[in-house]
PDB file of C-alpha atoms in Angstrom:
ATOM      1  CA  UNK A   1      55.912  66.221  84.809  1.00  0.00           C
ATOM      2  CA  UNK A   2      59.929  65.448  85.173  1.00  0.00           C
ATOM      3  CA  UNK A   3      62.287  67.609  83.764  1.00  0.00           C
ATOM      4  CA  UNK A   4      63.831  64.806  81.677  1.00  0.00           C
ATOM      5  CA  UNK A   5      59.716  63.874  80.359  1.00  0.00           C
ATOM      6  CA  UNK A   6      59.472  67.999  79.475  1.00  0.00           C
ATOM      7  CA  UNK A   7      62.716  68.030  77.545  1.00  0.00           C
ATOM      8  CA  UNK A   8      61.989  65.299  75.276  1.00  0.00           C
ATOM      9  CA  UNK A   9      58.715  66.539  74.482  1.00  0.00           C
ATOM     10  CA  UNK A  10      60.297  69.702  73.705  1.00  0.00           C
ATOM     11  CA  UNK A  11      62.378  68.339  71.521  1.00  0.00           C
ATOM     12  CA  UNK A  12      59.821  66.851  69.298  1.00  0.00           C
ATOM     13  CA  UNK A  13      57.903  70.014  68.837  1.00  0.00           C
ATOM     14  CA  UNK A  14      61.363  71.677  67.551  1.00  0.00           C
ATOM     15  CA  UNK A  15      61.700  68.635  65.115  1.00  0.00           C
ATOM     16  CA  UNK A  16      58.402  68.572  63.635  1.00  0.00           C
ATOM     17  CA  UNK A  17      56.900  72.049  63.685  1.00  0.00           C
ATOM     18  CA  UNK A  18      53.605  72.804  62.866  1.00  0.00           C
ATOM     19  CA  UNK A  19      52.034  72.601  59.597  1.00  0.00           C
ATOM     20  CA  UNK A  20      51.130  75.841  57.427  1.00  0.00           C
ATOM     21  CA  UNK A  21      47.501  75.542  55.717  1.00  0.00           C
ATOM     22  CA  UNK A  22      50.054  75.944  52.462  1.00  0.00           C
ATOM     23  CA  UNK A  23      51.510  72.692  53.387  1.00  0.00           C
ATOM     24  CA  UNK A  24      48.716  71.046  54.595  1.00  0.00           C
ATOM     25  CA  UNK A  25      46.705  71.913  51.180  1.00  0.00           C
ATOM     26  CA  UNK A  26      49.220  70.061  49.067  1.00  0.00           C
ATOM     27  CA  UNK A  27      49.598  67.058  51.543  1.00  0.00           C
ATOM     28  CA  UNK A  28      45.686  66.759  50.728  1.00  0.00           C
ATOM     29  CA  UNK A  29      46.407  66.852  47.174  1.00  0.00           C
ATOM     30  CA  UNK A  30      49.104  64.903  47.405  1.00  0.00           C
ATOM     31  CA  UNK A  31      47.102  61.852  48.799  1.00  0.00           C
ATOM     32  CA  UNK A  32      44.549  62.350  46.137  1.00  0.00           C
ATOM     33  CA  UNK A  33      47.375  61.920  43.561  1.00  0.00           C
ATOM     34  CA  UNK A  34      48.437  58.663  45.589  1.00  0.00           C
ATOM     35  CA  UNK A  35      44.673  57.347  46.137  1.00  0.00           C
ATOM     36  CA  UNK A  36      43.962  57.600  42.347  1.00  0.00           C
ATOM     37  CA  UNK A  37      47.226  56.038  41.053  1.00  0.00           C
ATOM     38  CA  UNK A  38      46.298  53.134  43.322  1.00  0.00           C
ATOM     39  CA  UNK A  39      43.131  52.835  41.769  1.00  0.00           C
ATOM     40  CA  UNK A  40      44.681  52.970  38.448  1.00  0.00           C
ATOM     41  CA  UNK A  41      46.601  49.347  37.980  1.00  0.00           C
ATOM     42  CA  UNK A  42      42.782  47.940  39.396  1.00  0.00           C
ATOM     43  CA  UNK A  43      41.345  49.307  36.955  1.00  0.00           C
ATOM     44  CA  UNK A  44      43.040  48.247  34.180  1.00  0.00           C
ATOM     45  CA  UNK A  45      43.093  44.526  35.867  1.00  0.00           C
ATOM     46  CA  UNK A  46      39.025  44.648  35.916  1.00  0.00           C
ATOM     47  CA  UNK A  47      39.519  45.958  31.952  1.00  0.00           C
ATOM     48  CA  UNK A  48      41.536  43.160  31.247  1.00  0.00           C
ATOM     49  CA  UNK A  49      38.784  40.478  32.187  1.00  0.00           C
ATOM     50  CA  UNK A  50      35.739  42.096  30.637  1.00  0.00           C
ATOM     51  CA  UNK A  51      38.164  42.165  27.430  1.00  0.00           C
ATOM     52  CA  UNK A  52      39.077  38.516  27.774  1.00  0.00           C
ATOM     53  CA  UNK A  53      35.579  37.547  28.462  1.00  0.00           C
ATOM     54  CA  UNK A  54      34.034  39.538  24.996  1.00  0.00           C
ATOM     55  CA  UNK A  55      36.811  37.586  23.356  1.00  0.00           C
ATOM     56  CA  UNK A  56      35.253  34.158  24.596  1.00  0.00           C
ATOM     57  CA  UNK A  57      31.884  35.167  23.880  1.00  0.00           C
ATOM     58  CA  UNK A  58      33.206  36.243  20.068  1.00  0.00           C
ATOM     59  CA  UNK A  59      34.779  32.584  19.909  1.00  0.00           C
ATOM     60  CA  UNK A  60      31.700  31.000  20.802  1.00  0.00           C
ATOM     61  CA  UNK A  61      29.456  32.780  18.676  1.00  0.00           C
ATOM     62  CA  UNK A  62      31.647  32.166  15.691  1.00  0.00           C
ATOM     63  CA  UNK A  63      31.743  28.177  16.505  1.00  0.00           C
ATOM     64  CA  UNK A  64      27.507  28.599  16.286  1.00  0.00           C
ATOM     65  CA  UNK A  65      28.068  30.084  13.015  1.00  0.00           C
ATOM     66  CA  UNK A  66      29.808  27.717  11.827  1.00  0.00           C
ATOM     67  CA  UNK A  67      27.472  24.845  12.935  1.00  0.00           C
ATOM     68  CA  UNK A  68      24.856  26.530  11.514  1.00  0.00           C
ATOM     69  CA  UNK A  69      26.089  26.847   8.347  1.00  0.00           C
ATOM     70  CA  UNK A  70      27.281  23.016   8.203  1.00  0.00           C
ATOM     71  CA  UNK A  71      24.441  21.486   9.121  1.00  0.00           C
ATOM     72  CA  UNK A  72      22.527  23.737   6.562  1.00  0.00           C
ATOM     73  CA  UNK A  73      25.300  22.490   4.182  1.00  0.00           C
ATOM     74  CA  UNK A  74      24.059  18.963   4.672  1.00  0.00           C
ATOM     75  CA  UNK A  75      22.748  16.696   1.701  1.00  0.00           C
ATOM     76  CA  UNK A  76      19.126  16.276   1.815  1.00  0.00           C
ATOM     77  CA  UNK A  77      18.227  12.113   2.166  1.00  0.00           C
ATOM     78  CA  UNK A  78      18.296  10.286  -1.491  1.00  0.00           C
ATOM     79  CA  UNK A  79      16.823   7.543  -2.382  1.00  0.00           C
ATOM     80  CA  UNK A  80      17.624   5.650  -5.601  1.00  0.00           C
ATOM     81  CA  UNK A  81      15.352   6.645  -9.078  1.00  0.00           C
ATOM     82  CA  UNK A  82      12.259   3.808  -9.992  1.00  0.00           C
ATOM     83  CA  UNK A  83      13.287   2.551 -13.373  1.00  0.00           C
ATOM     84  CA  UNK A  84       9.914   2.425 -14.658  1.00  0.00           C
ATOM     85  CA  UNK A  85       8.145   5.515 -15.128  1.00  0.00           C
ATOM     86  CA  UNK A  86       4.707   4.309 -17.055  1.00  0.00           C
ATOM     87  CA  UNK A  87       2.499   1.997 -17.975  1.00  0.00           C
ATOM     88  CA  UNK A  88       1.393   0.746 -21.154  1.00  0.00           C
ATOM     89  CA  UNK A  89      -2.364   0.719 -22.091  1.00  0.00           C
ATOM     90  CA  UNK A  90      -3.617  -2.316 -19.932  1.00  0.00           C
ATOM     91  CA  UNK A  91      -6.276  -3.226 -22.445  1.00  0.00           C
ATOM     92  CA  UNK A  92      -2.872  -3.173 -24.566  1.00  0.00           C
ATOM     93  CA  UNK A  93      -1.072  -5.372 -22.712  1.00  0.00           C
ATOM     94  CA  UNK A  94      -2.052  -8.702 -24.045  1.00  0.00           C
ATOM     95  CA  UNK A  95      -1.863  -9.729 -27.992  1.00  0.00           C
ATOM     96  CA  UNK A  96      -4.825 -10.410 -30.146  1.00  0.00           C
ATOM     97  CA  UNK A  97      -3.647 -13.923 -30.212  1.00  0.00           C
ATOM     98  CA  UNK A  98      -3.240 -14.581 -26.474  1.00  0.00           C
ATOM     99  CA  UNK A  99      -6.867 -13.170 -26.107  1.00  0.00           C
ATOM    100  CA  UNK A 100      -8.541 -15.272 -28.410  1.00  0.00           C
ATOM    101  CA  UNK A 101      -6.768 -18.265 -27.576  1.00  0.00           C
ATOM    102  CA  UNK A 102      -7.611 -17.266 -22.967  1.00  0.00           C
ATOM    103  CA  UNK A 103     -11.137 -15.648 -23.688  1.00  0.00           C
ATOM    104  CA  UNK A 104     -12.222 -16.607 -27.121  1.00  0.00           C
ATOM    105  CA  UNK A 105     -15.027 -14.166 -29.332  1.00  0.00           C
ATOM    106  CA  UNK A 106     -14.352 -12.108 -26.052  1.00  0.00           C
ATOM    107  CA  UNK A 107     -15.763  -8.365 -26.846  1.00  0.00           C
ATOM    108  CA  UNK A 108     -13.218  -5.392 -26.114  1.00  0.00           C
ATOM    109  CA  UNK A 109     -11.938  -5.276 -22.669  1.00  0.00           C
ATOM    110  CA  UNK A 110     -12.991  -2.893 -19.719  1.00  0.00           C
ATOM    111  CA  UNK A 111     -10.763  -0.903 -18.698  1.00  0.00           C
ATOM    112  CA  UNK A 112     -10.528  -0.382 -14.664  1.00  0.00           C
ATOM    113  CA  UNK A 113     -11.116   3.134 -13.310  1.00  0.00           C
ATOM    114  CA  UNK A 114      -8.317   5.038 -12.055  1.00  0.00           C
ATOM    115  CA  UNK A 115      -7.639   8.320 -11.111  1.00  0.00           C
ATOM    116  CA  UNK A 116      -3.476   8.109 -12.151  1.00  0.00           C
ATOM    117  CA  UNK A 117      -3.192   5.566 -15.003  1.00  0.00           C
ATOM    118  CA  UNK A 118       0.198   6.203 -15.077  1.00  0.00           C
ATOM    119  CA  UNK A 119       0.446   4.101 -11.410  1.00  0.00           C
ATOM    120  CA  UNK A 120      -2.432   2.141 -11.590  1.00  0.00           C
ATOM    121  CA  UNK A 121      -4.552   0.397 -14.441  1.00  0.00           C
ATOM    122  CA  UNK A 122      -6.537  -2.602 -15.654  1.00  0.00           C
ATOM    123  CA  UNK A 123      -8.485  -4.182 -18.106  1.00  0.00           C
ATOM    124  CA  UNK A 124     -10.715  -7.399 -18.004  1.00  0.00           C
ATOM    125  CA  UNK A 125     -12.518  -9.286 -20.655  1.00  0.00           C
ATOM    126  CA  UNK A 126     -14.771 -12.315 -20.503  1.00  0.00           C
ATOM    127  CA  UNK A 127     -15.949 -15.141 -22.715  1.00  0.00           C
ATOM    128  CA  UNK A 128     -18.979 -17.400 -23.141  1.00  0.00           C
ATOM    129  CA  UNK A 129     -19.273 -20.034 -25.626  1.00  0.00           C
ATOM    130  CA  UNK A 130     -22.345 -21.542 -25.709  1.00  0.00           C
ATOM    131  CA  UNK A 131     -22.417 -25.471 -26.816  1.00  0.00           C
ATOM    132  CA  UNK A 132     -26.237 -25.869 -26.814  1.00  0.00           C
ATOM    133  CA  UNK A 133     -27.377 -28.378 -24.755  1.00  0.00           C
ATOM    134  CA  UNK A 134     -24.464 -29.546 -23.815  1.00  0.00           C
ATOM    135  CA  UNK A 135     -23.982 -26.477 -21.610  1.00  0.00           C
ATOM    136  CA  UNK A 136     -21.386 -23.524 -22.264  1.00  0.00           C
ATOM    137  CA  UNK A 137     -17.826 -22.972 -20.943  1.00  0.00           C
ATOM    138  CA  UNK A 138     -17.397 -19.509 -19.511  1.00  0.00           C
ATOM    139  CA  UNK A 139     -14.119 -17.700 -18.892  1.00  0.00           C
ATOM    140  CA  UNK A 140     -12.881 -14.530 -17.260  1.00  0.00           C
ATOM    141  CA  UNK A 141      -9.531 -12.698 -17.416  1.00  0.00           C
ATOM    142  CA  UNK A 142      -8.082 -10.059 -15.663  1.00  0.00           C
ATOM    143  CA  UNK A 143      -4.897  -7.722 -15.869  1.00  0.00           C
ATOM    144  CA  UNK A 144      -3.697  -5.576 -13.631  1.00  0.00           C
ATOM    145  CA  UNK A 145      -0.433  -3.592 -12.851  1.00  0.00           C
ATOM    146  CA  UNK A 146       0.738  -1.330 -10.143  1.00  0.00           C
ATOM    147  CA  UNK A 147       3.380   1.072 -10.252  1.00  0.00           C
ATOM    148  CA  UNK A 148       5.388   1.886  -7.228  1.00  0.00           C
ATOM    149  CA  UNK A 149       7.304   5.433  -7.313  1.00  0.00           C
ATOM    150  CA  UNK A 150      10.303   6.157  -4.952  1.00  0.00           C
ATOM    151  CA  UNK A 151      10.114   8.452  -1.949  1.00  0.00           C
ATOM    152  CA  UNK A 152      12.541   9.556   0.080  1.00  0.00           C
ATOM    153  CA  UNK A 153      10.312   9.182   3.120  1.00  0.00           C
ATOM    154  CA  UNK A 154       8.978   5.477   2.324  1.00  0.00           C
ATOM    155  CA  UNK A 155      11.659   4.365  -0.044  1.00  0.00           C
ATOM    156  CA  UNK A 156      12.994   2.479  -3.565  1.00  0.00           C
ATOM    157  CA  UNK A 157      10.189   1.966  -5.905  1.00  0.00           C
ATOM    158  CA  UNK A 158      11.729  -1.404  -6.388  1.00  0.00           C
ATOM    159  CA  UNK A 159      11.476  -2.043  -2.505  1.00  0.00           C
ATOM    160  CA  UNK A 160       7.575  -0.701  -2.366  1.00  0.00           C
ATOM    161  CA  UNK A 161       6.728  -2.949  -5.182  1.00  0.00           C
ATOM    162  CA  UNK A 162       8.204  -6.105  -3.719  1.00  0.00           C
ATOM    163  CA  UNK A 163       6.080  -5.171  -0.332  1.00  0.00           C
ATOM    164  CA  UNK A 164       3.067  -5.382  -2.454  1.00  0.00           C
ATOM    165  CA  UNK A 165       3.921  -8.501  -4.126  1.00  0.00           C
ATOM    166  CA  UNK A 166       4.668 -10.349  -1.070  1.00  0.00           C
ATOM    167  CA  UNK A 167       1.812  -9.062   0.450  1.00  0.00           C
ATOM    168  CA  UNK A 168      -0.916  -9.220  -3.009  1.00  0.00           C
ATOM    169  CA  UNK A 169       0.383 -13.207  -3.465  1.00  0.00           C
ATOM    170  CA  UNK A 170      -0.229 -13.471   0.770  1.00  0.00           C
ATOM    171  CA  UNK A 171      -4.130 -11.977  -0.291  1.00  0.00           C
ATOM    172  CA  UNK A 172      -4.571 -14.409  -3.043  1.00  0.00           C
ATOM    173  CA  UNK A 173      -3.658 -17.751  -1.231  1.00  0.00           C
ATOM    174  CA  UNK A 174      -6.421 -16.232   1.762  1.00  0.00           C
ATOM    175  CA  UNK A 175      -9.278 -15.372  -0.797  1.00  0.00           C
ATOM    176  CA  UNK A 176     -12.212 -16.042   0.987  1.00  0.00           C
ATOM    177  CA  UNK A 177     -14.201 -19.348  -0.211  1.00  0.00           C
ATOM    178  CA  UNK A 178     -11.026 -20.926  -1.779  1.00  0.00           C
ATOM    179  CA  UNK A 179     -10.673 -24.739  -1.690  1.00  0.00           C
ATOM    180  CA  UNK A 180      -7.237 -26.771  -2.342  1.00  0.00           C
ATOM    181  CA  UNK A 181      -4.837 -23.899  -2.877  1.00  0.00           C
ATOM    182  CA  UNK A 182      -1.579 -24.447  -4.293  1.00  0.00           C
ATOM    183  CA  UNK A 183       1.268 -21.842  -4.730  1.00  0.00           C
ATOM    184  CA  UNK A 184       4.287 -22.386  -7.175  1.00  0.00           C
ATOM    185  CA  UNK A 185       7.293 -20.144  -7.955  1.00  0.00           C
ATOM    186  CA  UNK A 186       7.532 -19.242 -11.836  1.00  0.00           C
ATOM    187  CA  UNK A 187      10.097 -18.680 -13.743  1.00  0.00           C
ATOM    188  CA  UNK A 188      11.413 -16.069 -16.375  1.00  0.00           C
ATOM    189  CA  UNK A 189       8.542 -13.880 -15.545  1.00  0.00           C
ATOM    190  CA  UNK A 190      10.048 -10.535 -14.876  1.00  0.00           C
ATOM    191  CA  UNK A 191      12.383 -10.856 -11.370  1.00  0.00           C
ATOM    192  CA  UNK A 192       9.953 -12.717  -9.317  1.00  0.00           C
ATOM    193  CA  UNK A 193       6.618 -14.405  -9.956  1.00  0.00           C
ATOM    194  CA  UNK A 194       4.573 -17.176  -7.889  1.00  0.00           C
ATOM    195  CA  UNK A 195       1.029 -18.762  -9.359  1.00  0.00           C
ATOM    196  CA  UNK A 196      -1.260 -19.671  -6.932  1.00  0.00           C
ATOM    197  CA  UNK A 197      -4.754 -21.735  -8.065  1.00  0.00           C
ATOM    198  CA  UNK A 198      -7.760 -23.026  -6.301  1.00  0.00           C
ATOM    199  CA  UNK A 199     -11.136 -23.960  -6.696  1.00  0.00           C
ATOM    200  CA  UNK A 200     -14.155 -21.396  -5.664  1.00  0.00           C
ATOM    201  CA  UNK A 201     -17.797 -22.752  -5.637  1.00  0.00           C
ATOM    202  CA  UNK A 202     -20.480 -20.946  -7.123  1.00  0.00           C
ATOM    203  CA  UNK A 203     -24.339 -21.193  -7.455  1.00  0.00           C
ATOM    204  CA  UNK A 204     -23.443 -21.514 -10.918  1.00  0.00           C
ATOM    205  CA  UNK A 205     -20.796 -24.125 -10.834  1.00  0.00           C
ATOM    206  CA  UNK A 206     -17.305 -24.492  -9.633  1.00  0.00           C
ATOM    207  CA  UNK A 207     -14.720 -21.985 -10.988  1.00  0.00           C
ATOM    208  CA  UNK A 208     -11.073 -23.167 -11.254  1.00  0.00           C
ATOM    209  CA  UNK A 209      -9.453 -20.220 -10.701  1.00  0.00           C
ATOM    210  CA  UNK A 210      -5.478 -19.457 -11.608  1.00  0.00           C
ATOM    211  CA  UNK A 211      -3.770 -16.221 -10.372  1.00  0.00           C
ATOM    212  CA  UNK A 212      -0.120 -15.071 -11.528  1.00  0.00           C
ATOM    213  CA  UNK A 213       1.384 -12.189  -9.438  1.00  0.00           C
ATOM    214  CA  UNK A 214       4.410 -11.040 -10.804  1.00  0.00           C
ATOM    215  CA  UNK A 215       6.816  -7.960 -10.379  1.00  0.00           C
ATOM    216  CA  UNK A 216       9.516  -6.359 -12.570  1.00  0.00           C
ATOM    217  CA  UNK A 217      11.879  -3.510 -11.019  1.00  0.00           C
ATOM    218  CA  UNK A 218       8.639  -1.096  -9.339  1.00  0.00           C
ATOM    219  CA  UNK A 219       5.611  -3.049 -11.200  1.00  0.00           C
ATOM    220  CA  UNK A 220       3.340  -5.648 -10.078  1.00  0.00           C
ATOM    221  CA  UNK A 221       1.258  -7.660 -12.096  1.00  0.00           C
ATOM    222  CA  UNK A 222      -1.403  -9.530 -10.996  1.00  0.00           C
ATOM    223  CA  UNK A 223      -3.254 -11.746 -13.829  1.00  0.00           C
ATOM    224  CA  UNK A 224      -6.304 -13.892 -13.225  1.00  0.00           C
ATOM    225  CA  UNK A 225      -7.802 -16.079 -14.917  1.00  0.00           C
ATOM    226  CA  UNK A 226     -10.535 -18.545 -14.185  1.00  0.00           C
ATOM    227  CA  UNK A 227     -12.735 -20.819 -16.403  1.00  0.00           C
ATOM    228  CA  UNK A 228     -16.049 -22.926 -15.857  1.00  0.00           C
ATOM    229  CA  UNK A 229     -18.208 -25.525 -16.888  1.00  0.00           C
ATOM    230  CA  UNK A 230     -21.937 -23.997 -16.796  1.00  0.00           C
ATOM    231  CA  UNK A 231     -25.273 -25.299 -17.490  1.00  0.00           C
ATOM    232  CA  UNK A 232     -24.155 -29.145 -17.422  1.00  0.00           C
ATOM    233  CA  UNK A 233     -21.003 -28.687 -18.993  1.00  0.00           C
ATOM    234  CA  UNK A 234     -17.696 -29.965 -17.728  1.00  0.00           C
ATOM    235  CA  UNK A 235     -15.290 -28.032 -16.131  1.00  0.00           C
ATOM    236  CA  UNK A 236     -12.048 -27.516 -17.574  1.00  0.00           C
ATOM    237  CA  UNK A 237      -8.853 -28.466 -16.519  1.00  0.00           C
ATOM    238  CA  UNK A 238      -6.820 -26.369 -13.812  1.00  0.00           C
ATOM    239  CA  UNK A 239      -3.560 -27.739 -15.535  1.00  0.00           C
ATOM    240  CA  UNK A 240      -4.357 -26.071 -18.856  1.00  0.00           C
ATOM    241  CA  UNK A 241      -5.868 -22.992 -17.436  1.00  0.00           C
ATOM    242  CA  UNK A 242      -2.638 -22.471 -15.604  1.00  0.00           C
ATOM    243  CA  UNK A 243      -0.489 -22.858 -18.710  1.00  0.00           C
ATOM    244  CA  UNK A 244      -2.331 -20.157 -20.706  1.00  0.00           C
ATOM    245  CA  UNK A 245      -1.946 -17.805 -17.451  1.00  0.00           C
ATOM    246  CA  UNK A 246       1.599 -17.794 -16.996  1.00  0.00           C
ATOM    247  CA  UNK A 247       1.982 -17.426 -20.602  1.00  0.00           C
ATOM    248  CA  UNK A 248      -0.011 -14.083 -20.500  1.00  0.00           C
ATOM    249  CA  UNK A 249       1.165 -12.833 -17.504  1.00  0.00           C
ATOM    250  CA  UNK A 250       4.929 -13.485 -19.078  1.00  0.00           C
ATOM    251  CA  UNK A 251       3.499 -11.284 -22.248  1.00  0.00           C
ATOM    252  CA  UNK A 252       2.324  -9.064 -19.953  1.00  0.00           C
ATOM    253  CA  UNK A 253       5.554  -8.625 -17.794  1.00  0.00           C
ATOM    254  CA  UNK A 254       7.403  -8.007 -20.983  1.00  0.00           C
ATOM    255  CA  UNK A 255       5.369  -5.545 -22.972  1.00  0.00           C
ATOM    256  CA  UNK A 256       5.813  -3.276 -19.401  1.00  0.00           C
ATOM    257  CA  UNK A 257       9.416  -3.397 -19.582  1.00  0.00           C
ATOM    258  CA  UNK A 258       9.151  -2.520 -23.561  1.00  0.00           C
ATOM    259  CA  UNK A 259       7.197   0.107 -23.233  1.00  0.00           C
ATOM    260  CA  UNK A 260       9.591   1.940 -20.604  1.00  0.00           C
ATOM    261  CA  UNK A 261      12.423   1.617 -23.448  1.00  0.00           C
ATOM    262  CA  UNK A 262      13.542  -1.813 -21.445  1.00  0.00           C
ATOM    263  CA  UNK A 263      14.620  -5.314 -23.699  1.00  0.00           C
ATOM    264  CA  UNK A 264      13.076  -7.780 -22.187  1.00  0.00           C
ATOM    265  CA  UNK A 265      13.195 -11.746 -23.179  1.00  0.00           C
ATOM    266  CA  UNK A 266      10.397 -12.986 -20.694  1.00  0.00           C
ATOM    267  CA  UNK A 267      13.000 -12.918 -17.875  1.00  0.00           C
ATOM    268  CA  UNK A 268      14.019  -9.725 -15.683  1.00  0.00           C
ATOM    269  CA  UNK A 269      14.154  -6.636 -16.879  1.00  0.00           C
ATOM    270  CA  UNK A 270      17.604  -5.646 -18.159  1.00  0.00           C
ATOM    271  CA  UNK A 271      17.362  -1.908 -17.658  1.00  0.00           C
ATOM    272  CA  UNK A 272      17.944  -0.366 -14.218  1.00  0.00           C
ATOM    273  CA  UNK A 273      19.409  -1.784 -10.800  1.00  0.00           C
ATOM    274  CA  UNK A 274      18.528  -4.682  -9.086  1.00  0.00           C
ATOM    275  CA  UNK A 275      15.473  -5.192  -6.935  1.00  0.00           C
ATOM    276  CA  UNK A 276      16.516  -4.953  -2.847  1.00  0.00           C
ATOM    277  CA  UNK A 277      13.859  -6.438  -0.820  1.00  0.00           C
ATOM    278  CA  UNK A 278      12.198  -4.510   1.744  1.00  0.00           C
ATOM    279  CA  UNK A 279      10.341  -5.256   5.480  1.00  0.00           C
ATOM    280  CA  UNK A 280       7.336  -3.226   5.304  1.00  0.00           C
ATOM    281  CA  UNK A 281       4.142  -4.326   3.716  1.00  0.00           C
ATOM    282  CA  UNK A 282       1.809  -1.753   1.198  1.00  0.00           C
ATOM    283  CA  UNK A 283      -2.122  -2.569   1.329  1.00  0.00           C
ATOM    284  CA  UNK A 284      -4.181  -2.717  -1.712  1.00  0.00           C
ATOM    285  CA  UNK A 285      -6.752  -5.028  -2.523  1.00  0.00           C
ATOM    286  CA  UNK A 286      -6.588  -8.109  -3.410  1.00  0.00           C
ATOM    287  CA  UNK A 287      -7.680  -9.479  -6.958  1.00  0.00           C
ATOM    288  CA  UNK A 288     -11.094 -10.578  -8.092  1.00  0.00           C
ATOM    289  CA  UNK A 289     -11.293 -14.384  -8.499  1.00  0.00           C
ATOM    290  CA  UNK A 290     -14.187 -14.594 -10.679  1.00  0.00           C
ATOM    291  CA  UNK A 291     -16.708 -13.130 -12.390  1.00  0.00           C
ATOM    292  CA  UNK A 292     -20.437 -13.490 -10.660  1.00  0.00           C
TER     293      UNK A 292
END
């Protein structure tokens, strides 16, 4: 080693002399002070973000709540009230004077079973005048109303009743065994009626057989009405038979809308909103045509 090499390194051990353990104990501690302040500022950085992100999750929670609550808060579906809420007696539903003029010396009617006679009921009465040997003219007639109530799952009572009509005036123009049907609109019979007649042949003779299916608001009415010649008698005239039905089943249409509190003048009923036609269709049977 040069002189010049030992001097310097001489001089470095006479500027830096050699730790005491003293020293050296609180350079250790020292460090540790330095190591955990460091750690400090990351810390509070990791602190921040887990705060932030409870914050979120608070936010979002409170949003769910809120949804929650307003879709709880929604209106239940509505549909509007039927106006008619009864039905009158349907052996009631005809004057004295109508029945002895459609089914003359006729006995009391029969009424239809029915479990609700509230939505559904009937009555029927028939009529046989004998004129010796001449034969005897028979006649059968037949009311029957349904009442349609509103749901909010199948809709208006108004719009369930005119799904019936259309369908029960469908029925009667397909009755099995009919001959020469004709359909007609009529008029000022509640707030839409049609009549539909035909001829149906029998081992007792040929029945002429008129139907009238009308509806008011959530009721249909369906009135038959057929007459015969039997035993050798003639038969009577379709023309005439259809008169007298559409003037029952106009009685008939208006002593419904009476007996719900309605005025009625033969037309449609005055109380309650109007009819809205509906798409679907409602099964029920169709009417009887005649009497075996």
């Amino acid at each position: 080693m040069s002189e010049g090499t030992m001097q310097r390194r001489a001089q470095r051990d006479v500027g830096a002399p050699p730790m005491s353990s003293s020293q050296r104990a609180r350079a250790k501690r020292l460090h540790r002070v330095l190591v955990g302040a460091a750690a400090v500022p990351a810390m509070l950085i990791v602190a921040g973000c887990s705060s932030d992100s409870g914050s979120d999750d608070g936010k979002d929670k409170a949003a769910d709540s809120s949804a929650s609550a307003s879709a709880s808060a929604s209106p239940s579906p509505t549909v509007r009230a039927a106006v008619y809420k009864d039905l009158p007696d349907a052996c009631d539903v005809l004057s004295k004077k109508t029945l002895d003029d459609l089914v003359p010396k006729a006995k009391s009617g029969k009424e239809s079973r029915s479990e609700d006679i509230s939505t559904r009921a009937g009555c029927s009465w028939d009529s046989l005048a004998n004129n010796g040997v001449d034969g005897s003219q028979f006649r059968w007639l037949s009311v029957s109303m349904l009442r349609f109530e509103s749901d909010t799952t199948r809709g208006a009572g108004d719009e369930l009743a005119k799904d019936y009509y259309d369908k029960q005036v469908k029925d009667v123009q397909a009755a099995e065994g009919a001959k020469d049907t004709k359909a007609e609109p009529v008029t000022d019979t509640g707030d839409e009626a049609t009549a539909v007649r035909y001829d149906l042949k029998k081992k007792e003779g040929t029945f002429k057989q008129q139907t009238v299916v009308a509806r008011v608001e959530n009721v249909v009415i369906t009135l038959d009405y057929n007459g015969a010649g039997l035993a050798g008698d003639k038969s009577p005239s379709a023309d005439d038979l259809m008169q007298d039905a559409k003037k029952a089943a106009k009685e008939a249409v208006k002593t419904v809308t009476e007996s719900n509190g309605g005025k009625s003048s033969g037309g449609a009923a005055e109380s309650g909103s109007p009819s809205k036609p509906a798409s679907s269709s409602a099964s029920a049977p169709a009417p009887t045509p005649a009497k075996d």
